[in-house]
Coordinates of C-alpha atoms in Angstrom, one line a residue:
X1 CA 36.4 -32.4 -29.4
X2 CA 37.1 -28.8 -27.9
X3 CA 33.8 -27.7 -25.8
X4 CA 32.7 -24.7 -28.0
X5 CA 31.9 -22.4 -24.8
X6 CA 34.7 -23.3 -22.5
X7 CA 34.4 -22.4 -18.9
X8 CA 37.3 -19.9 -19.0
X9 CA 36.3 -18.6 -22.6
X10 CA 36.8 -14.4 -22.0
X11 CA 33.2 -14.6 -23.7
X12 CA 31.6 -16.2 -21.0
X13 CA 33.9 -13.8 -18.5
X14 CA 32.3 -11.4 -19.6
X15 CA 28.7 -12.3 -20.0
X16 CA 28.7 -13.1 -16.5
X17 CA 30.0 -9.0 -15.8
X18 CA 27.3 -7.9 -18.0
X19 CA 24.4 -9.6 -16.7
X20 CA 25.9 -9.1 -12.7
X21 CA 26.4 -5.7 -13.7
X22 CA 22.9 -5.2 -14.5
X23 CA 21.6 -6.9 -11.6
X24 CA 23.6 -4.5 -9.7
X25 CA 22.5 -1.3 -11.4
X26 CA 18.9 -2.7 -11.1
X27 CA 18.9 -3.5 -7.5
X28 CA 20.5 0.5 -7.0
X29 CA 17.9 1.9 -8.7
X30 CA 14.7 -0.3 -7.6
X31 CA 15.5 0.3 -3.6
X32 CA 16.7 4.1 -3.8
X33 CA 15.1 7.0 -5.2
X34 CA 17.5 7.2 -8.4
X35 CA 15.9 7.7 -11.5
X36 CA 15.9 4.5 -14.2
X37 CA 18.4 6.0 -16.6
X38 CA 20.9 5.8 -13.8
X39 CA 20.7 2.1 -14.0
X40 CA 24.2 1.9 -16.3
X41 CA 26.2 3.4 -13.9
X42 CA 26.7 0.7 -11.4
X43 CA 26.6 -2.2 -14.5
X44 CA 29.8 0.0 -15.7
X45 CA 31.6 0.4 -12.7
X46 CA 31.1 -3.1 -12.0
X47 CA 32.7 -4.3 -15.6
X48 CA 35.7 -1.7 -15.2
X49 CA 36.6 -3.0 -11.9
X50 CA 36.2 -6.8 -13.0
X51 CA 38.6 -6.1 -15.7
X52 CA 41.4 -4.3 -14.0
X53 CA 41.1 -7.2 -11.2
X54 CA 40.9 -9.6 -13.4
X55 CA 37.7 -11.2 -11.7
X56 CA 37.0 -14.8 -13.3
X57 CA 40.6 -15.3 -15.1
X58 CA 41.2 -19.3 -14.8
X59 CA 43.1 -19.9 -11.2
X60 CA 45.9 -22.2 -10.0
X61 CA 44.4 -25.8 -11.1
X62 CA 45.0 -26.5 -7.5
X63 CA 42.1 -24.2 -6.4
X64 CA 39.8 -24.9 -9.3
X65 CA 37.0 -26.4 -6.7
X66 CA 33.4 -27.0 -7.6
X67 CA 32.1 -25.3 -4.1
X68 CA 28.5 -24.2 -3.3
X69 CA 28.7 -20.5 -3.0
X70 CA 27.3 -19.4 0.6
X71 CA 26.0 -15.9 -0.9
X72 CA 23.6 -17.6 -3.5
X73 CA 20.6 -18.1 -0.4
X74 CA 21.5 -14.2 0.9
X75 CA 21.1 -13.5 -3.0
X76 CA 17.7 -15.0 -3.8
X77 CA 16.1 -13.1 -1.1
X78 CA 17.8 -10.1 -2.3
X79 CA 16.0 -10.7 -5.5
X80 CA 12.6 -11.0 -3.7
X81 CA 13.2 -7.7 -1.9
X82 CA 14.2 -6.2 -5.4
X83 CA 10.9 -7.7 -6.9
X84 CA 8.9 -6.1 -4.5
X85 CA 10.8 -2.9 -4.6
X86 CA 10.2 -2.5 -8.2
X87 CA 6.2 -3.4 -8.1
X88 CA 5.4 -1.7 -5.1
X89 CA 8.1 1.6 -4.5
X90 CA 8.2 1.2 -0.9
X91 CA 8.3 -2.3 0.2
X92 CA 6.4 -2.1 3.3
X93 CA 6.8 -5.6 5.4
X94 CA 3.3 -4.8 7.3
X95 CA 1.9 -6.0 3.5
X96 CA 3.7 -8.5 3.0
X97 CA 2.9 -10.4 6.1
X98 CA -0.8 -9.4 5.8
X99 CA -1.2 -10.4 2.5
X100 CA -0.1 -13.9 3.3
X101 CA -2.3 -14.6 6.3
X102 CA -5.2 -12.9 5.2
X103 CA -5.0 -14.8 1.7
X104 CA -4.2 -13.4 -2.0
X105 CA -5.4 -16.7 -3.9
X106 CA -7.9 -14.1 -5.9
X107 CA -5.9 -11.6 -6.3
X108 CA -5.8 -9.6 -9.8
X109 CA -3.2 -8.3 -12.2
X110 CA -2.3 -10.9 -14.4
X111 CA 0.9 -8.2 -14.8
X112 CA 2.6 -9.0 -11.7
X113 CA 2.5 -13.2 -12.2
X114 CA 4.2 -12.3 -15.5
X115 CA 6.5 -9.8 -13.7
X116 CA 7.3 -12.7 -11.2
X117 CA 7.8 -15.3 -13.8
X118 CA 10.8 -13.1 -14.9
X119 CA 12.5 -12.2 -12.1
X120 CA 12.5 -15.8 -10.9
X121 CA 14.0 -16.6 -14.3
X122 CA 16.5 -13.6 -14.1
X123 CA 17.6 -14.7 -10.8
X124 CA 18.2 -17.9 -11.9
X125 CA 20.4 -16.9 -14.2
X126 CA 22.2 -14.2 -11.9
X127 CA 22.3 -16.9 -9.2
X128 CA 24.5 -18.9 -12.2
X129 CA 26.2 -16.3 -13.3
X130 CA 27.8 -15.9 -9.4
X131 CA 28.1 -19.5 -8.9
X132 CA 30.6 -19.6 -12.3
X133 CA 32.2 -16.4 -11.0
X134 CA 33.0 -18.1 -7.6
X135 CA 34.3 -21.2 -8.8
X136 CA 36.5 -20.1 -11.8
X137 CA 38.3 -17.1 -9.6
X138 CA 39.8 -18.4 -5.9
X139 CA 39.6 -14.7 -4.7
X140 CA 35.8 -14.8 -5.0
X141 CA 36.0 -18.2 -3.1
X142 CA 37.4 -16.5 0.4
X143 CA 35.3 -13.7 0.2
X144 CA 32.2 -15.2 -0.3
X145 CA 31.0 -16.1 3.0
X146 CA 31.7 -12.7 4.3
X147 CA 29.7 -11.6 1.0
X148 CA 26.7 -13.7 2.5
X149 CA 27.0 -12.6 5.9
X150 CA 27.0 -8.9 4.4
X151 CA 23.7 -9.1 2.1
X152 CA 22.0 -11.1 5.3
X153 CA 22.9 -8.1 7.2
X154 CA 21.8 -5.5 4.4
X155 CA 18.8 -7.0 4.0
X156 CA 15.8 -4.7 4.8
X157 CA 13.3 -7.6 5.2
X158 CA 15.6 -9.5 7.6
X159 CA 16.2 -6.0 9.6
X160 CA 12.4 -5.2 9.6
X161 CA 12.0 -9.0 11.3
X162 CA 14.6 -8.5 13.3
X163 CA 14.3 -5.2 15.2
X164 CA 10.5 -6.2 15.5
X165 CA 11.5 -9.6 17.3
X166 CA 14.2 -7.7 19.3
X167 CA 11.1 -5.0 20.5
X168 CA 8.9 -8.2 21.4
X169 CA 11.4 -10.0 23.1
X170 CA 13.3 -7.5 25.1
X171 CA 10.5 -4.4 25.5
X172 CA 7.4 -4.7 24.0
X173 CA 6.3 -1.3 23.0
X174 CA 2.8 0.3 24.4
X175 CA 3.2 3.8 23.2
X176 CA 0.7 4.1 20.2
X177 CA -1.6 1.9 22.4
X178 CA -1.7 4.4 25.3
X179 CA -3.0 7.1 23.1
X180 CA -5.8 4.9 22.0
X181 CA -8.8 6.7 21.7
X182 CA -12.3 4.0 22.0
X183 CA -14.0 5.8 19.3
X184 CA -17.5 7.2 20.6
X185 CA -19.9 8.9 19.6
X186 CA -21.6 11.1 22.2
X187 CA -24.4 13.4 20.5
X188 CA -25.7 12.7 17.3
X189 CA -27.6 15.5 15.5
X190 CA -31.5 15.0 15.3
X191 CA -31.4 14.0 11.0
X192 CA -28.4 11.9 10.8
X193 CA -26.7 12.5 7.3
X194 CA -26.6 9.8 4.6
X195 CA -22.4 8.6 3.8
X196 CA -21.3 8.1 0.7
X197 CA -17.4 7.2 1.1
X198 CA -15.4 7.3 -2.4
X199 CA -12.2 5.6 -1.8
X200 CA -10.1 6.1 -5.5
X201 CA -7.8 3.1 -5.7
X202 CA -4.1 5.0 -5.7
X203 CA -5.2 8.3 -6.8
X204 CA -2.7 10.4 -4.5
X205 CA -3.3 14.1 -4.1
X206 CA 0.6 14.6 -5.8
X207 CA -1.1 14.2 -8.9
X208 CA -2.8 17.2 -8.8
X209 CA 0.3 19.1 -9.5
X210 CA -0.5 20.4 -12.8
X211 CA 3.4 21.3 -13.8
X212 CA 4.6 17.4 -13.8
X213 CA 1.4 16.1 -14.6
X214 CA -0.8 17.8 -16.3
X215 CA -4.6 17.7 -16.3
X216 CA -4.9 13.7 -14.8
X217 CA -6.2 15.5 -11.6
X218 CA -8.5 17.9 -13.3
X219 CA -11.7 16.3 -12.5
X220 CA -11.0 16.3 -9.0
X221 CA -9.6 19.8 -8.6
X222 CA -13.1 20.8 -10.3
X223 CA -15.0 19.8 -7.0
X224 CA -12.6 21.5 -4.4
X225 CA -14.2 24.5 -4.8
X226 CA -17.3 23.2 -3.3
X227 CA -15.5 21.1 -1.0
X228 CA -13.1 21.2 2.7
X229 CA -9.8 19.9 1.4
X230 CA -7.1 18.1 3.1
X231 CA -4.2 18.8 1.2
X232 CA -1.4 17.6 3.8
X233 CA -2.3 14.1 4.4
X234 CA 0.5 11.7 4.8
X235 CA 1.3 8.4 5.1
X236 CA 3.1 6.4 7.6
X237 CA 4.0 2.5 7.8
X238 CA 1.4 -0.5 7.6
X239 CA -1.6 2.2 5.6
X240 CA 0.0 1.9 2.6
X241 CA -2.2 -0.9 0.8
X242 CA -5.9 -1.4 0.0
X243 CA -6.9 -2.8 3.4
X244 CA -4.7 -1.1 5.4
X245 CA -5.7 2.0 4.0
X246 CA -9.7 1.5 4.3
X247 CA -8.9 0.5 7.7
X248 CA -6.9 3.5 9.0
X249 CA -9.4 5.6 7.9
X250 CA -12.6 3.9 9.2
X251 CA -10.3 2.4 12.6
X252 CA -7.8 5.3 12.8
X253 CA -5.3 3.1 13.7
X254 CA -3.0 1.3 11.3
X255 CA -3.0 -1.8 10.1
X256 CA -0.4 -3.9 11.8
X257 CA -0.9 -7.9 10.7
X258 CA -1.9 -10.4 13.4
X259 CA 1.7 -12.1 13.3
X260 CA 1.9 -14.8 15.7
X261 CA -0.7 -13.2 17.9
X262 CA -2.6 -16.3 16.7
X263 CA -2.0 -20.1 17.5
X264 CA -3.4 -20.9 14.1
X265 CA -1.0 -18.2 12.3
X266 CA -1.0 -20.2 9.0
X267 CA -4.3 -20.3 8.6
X268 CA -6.7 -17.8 6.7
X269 CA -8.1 -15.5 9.1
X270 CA -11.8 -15.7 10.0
X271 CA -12.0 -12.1 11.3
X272 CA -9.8 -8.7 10.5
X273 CA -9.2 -6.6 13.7
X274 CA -11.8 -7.7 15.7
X275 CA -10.5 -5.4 18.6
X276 CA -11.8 -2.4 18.1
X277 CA -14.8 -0.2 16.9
X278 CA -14.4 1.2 13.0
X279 CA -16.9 3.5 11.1
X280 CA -19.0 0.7 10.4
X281 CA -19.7 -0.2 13.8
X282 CA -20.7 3.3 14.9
X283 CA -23.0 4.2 12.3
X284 CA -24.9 0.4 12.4
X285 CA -25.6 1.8 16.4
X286 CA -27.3 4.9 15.2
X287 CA -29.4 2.5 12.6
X288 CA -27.6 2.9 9.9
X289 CA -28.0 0.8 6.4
X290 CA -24.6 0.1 5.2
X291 CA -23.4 -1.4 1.6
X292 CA -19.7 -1.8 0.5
X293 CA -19.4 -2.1 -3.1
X294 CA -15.9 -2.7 -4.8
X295 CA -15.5 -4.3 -8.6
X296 CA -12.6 -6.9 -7.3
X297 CA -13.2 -9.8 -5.4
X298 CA -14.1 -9.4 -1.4
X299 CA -12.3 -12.3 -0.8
X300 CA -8.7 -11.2 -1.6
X301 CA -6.3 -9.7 1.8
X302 CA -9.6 -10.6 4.2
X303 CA -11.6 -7.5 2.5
X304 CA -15.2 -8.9 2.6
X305 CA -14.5 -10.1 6.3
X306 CA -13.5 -6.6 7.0
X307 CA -16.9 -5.0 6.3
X308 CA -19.0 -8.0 7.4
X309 CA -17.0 -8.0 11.2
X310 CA -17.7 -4.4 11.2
X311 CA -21.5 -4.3 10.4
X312 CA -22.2 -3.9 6.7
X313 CA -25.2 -5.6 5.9
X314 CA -24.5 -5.9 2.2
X315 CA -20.7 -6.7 0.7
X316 CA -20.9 -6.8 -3.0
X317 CA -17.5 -7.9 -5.0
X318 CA -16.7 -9.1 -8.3
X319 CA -18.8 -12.8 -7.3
X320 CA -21.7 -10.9 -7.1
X321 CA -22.1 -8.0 -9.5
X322 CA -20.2 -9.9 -13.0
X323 CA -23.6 -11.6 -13.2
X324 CA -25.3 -8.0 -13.4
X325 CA -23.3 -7.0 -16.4
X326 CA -24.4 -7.0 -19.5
X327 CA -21.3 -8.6 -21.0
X328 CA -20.0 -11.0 -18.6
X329 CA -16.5 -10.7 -21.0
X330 CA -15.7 -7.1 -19.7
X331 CA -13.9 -7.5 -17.1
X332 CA -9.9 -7.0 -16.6
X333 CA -7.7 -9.4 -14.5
X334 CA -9.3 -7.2 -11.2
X335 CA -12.7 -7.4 -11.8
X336 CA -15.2 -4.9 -12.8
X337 CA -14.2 -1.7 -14.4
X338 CA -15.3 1.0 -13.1
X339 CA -17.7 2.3 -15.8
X340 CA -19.8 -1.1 -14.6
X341 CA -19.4 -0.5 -10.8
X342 CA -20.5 3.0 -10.4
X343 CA -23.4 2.0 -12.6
X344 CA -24.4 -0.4 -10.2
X345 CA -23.5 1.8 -6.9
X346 CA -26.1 4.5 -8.7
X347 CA -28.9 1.4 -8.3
X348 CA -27.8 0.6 -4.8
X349 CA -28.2 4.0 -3.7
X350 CA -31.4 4.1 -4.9
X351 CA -32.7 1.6 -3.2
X352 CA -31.1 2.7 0.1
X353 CA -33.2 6.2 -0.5
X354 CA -36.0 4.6 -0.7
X355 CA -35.8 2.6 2.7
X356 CA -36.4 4.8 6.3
X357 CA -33.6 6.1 8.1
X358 CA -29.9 6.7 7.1
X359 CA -27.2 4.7 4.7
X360 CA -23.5 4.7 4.5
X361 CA -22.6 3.7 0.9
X362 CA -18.8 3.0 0.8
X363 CA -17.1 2.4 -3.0
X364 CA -13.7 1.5 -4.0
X365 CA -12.7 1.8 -7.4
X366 CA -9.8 0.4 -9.6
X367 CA -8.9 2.7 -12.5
X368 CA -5.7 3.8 -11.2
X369 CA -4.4 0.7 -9.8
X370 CA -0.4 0.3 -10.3
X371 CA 0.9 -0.3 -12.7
X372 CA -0.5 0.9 -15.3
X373 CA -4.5 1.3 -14.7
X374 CA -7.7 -0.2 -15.7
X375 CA -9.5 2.8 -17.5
X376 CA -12.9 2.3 -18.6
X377 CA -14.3 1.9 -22.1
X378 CA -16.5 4.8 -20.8
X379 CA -13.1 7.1 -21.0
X380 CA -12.1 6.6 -24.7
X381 CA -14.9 8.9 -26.2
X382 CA -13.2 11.9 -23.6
X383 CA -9.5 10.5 -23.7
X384 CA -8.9 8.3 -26.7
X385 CA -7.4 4.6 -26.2
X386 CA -5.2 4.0 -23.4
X387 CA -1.9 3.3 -24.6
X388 CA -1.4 0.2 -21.4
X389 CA 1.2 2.2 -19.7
X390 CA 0.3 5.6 -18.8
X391 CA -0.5 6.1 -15.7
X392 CA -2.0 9.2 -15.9
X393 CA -4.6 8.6 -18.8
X394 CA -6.2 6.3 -15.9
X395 CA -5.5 8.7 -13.0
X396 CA -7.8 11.2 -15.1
X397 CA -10.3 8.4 -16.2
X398 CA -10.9 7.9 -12.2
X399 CA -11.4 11.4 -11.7
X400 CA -13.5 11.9 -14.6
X401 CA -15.8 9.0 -13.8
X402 CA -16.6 9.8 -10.0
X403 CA -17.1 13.5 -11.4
X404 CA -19.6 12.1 -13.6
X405 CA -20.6 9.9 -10.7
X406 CA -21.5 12.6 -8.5
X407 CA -23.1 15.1 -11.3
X408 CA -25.5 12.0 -11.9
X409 CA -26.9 11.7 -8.2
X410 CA -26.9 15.2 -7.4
X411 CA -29.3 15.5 -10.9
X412 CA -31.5 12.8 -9.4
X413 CA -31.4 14.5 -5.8
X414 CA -29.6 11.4 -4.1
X415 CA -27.1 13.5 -2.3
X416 CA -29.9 15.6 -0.6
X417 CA -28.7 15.1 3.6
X418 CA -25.4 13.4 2.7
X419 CA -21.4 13.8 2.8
X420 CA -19.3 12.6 0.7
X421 CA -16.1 11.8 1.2
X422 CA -13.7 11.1 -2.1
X423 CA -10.4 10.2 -0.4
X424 CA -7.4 8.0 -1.9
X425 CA -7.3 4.4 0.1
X426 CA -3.1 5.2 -0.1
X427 CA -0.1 6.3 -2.2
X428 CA 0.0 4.9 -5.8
X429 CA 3.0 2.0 -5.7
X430 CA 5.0 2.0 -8.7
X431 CA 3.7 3.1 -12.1
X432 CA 4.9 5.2 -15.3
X433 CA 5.1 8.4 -13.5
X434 CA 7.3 7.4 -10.4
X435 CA 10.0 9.4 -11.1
X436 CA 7.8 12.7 -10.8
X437 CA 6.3 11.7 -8.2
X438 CA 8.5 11.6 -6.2
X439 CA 10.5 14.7 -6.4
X440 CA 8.2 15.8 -3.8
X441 CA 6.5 14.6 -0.3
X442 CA 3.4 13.0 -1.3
X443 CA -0.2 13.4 0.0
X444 CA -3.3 11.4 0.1
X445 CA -6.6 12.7 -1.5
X446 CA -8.7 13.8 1.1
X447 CA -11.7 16.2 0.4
X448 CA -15.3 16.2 1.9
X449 CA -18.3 17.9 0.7
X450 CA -21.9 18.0 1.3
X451 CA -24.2 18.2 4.4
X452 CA -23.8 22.2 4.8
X453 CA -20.0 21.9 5.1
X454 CA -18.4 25.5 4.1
X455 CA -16.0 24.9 1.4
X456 CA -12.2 25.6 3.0
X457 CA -8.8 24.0 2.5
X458 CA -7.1 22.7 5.7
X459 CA -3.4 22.5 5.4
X460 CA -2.8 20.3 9.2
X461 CA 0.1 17.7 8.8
X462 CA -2.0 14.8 9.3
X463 CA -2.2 10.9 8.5
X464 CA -5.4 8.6 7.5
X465 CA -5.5 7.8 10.7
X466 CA -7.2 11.2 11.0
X467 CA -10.1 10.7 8.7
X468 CA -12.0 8.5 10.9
X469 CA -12.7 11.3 13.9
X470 CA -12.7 14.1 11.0
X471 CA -15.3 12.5 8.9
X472 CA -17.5 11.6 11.9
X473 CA -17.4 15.7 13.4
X474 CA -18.4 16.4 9.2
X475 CA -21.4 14.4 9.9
X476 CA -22.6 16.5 12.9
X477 CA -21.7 13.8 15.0
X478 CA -19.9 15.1 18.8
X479 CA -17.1 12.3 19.6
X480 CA -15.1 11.8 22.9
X481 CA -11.8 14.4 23.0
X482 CA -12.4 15.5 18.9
X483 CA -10.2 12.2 19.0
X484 CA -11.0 8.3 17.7
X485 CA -8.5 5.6 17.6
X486 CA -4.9 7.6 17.1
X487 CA -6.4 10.0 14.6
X488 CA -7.6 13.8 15.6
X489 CA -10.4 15.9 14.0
X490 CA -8.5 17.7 11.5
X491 CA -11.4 20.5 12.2
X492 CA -11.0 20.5 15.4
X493 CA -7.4 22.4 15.9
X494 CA -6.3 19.9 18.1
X495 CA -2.7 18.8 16.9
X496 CA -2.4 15.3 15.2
X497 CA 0.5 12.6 16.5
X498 CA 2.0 13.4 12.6
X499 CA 2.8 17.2 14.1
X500 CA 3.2 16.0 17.3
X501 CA 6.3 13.8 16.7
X502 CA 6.6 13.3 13.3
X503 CA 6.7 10.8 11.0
X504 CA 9.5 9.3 11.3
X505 CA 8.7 8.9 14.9
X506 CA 5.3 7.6 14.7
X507 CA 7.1 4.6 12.2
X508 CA 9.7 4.2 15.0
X509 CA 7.4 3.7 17.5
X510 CA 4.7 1.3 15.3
X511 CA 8.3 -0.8 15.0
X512 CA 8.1 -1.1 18.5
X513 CA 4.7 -1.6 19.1
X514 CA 2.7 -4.8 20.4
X515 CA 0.1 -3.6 22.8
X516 CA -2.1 -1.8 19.8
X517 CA -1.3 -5.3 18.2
X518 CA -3.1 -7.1 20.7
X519 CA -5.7 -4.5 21.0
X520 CA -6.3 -5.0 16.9
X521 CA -6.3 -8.7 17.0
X522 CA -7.5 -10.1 20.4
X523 CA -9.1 -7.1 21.8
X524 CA -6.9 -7.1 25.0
X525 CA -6.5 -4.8 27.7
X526 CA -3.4 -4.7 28.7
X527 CA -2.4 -4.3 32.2
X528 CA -0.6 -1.4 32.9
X529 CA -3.9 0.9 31.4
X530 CA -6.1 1.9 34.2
X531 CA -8.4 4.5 32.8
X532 CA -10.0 5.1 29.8
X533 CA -8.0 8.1 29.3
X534 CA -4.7 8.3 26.6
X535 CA -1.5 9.4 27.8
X536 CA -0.5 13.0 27.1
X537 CA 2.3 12.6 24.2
X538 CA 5.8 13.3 25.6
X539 CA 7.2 16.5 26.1
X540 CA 10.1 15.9 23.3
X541 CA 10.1 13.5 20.3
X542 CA 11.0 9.7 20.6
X543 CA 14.2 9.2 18.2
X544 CA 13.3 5.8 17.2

């Protein structure tokens, strides 16, 4: 009986072109900056060279030999870089390695599992498809190792590993570390101002472009006016997630994971950078009352240890405010929508007005978290129903709500002595608009208002890292050098390590780097540093 799908049917040939073809085209797309509708072009170049070779026509029956290609392991992690490339835009290692240690069992977005499932299945099938292709053509046979040994090479995660062990091994890097600023606060001003820190999940500063995105940022461009605003704040390596964005602006140093710094490096972690001195500490010094308040859970990526290490009296998450709703049922795959947790925040502010003595009220919202958002029921009366996939329907329901946020507490006299701070906790990852928004360097939201600040815009190249010292000098606060941790009051003049030496530098020498490492994670002090003084930067720019 003739097998109806033989192994050398052209059929088969051919559906094994296709579907490499279009892993190709994917993988091109996902890891560069090309637009999505470039995507055919590889899968066609791929198919028009496989048939003018030939590739997959039967071979001599003496070479026909059932062999385990060497390239399939090289492949399948190629497929996990791809994965990540196409959830998160930039695949940024740091996050990866954080993420693990520091835990992600309650994580949210139910879309990503799903997202997962298919890949896996995809790259089963790819993983076939290459397999059939090695056996049933000899050429593919000899150049298949070399094919492994070239995607091991080509691999950006096994690169990133690499030149990191290579710095740790042969010349473990000190530079960030030696310009390590203790942050301190020297003078405080009689009536320490009231905090209240905004951090809007992904809601870059791009998005305020009104020519590629219309009126998403709208809300937010309505308070600039009364506002200083930071319109040049980048971002570098390892502050490009939730916690390493909260940290690099409260720590002003970035967030590089704990690695094997610990003998128990497969456990959770019991503490997050338990080295050095964040917002948190210095403001609990000076008496302050400080609540974090976020609608997902404080447990995911070592969050709720985060504020608790660094002096917050009271962390509130999903496990503690769903039983404060009203309908326990709306919730979405994060945790409370943001409708619900600014609700709350408004009665937690309250009662901190009502105690003696200052409060720090920090917020992190979830509305326009990749991929597609979590708008608010509260949005559909302005906005109509979110369609699932725009982005920028949720990028404008996150403005509109903290808008309305703010309106509410200035109305009840809540923001009388107090700054606030709206800034973005990092670039958005992937979403609906990614090819717009990338056309262009991107910025972080970064605006500050309140406590007799004169509205300005301030245009300094900077990084998060330079929130911490400028938010503390918009308090009234005087702090050592206008500097803490790596980051520089942006109102002070000074220059930040962005203009110093770039970007690209600064990511160079974070590659490098172990001492701040140490400094994060163990609180060491190395050696070679014998004063409390930073190292002036260098005269010319480290090529990394």
């Amino acid at each position: 009986m003739p097998v109806p799908f033989p192994i050398t049917s052209p059929w088969l040939r051919w559906a094994v072109h296709l579907l490499l073809g279009l892993a190709i085209g994917h993988a091109v797309v996902m890891v560069t900056r090309l637009p999505g509708w470039c995507l055919p072009i590889p899968a066609i170049i791929w198919c028009l060279v496989a048939g003018w070779k030939r590739w997959g026509d039967p071979p001599p029956p003496r070479l026909r030999i059932r062999v385990i290609p060497w390239a399939l392991v090289p492949l399948a992690f190629w497929g996990i870089y791809v994965y990540l490339a196409s959830s998160f835009g930039q695949v940024d290692m740091g996050a990866v390695y954080f993420h693990l240690q520091a835990g992600i069992s309650q994580h949210g977005g139910s879309e990503r599992t799903i997202a997962a499932i298919i890949y896996t299945l995809a790259m089963v099938l790819i993983l076939a498809g290459y397999t059939w292709l090695v056996r049933a053509d000899y050429r593919w046979q000899r150049w298949d190792h070399w094919l492994a040994f070239v995607l091991l090479l080509g691999n950006p995660m096994f690169y990133s590993m690499g030149q990191r062990g290579a710095a740790v091994v042969t010349d473990p890097g000190t530079w960030l570390d030696r310009r390590y600023v203790d942050p301190v606060i020297l003078k405080a001003p009689q009536r320490p101002p009231n905090l209240l820190l905004i951090y809007l999940e992904s809601l870059e500063r791009t998005y305020s472009d009104t020519a590629r995105f219309g009126d998403a940022y709208a809300d937010l461009a309505a308070l600039e006016p009364q506002a200083v605003v930071f319109d040049n704040v980048r971002q570098i390596d390892n502050t490009g997630w939730t916690m390493a964005g909260m940290i690099a602006s409260q720590c002003g140093t970035p967030l590089m994971p704990a690695g094997l710094l610990h003998d128990s490096q497969f456990d959770p972690l019991h503490h997050v950078v338990p080295g050095v001195d964040c917002l948190g500490d210095l403001l609990a010094r000076l008496g302050y009352r400080q609540t974090f308040m976020g609608g997902a859970s404080t447990e995911f990526a070592g969050k709720g240890l985060f504020y608790t290490d660094h002096a917050y009296q009271r962390v509130l998450g999903r496990e503690q405010l769903v039983e404060r709703l009203d309908d326990s049922r709306y919730l979405n795959s994060w945790g409370l929508y943001d409708d619900s947790l600014y609700e709350m925040a408004v009665d937690e502010i309250r009662r901190l007005d009502r105690q003696q003595g200052p409060w720090n009220m920090t917020l992190l919202n979830l509305s326009a978290h990749a991929p597609a958002g979590y708008p608010s029921q509260a949005c559909e009366a302005e906005q109509g129903v979110h369609d699932g996939v725009d982005i920028l329907y949720a990028v404008k329901c996150s403005g509109w709500l903290t808008r309305r946020l703010l309106e509410q507490l200035e109305d009840e006299q809540l923001l009388d002595n107090t700054l606030v701070v709206i800034a973005s906790d990092h670039l958005t990852m992937r979403v609906s608009a990614w090819d717009q928004l990338i056309q262009t360097p991107r910025t972080n939201t970064l605006m500050m208002m309140g406590n007799a600040l004169t509205p300005a815009r301030i245009s300094t190249q900077a990084t998060t890292m330079d929130t911490l010292p400028t938010l503390l000098e918009a308090m009234g606060f005087t702090i050592d050098w206008h500097r803490a941790g790596l980051g520089v009051s942006l109102f002070s003049g000074e220059p930040t390590l962005a203009e110093q030496v770039g970007l690209e530098a600064l990511n160079g020498y974070m590659r490098e780097e172990t001492a701040l490492q140490e400094r994060l994670w163990e609180g060491l002090a190395p050696a070679y540093r014998t004063s409390g003084q930073p190292d002036a930067p260098p005269e010319a720019p480290h090529q990394p």
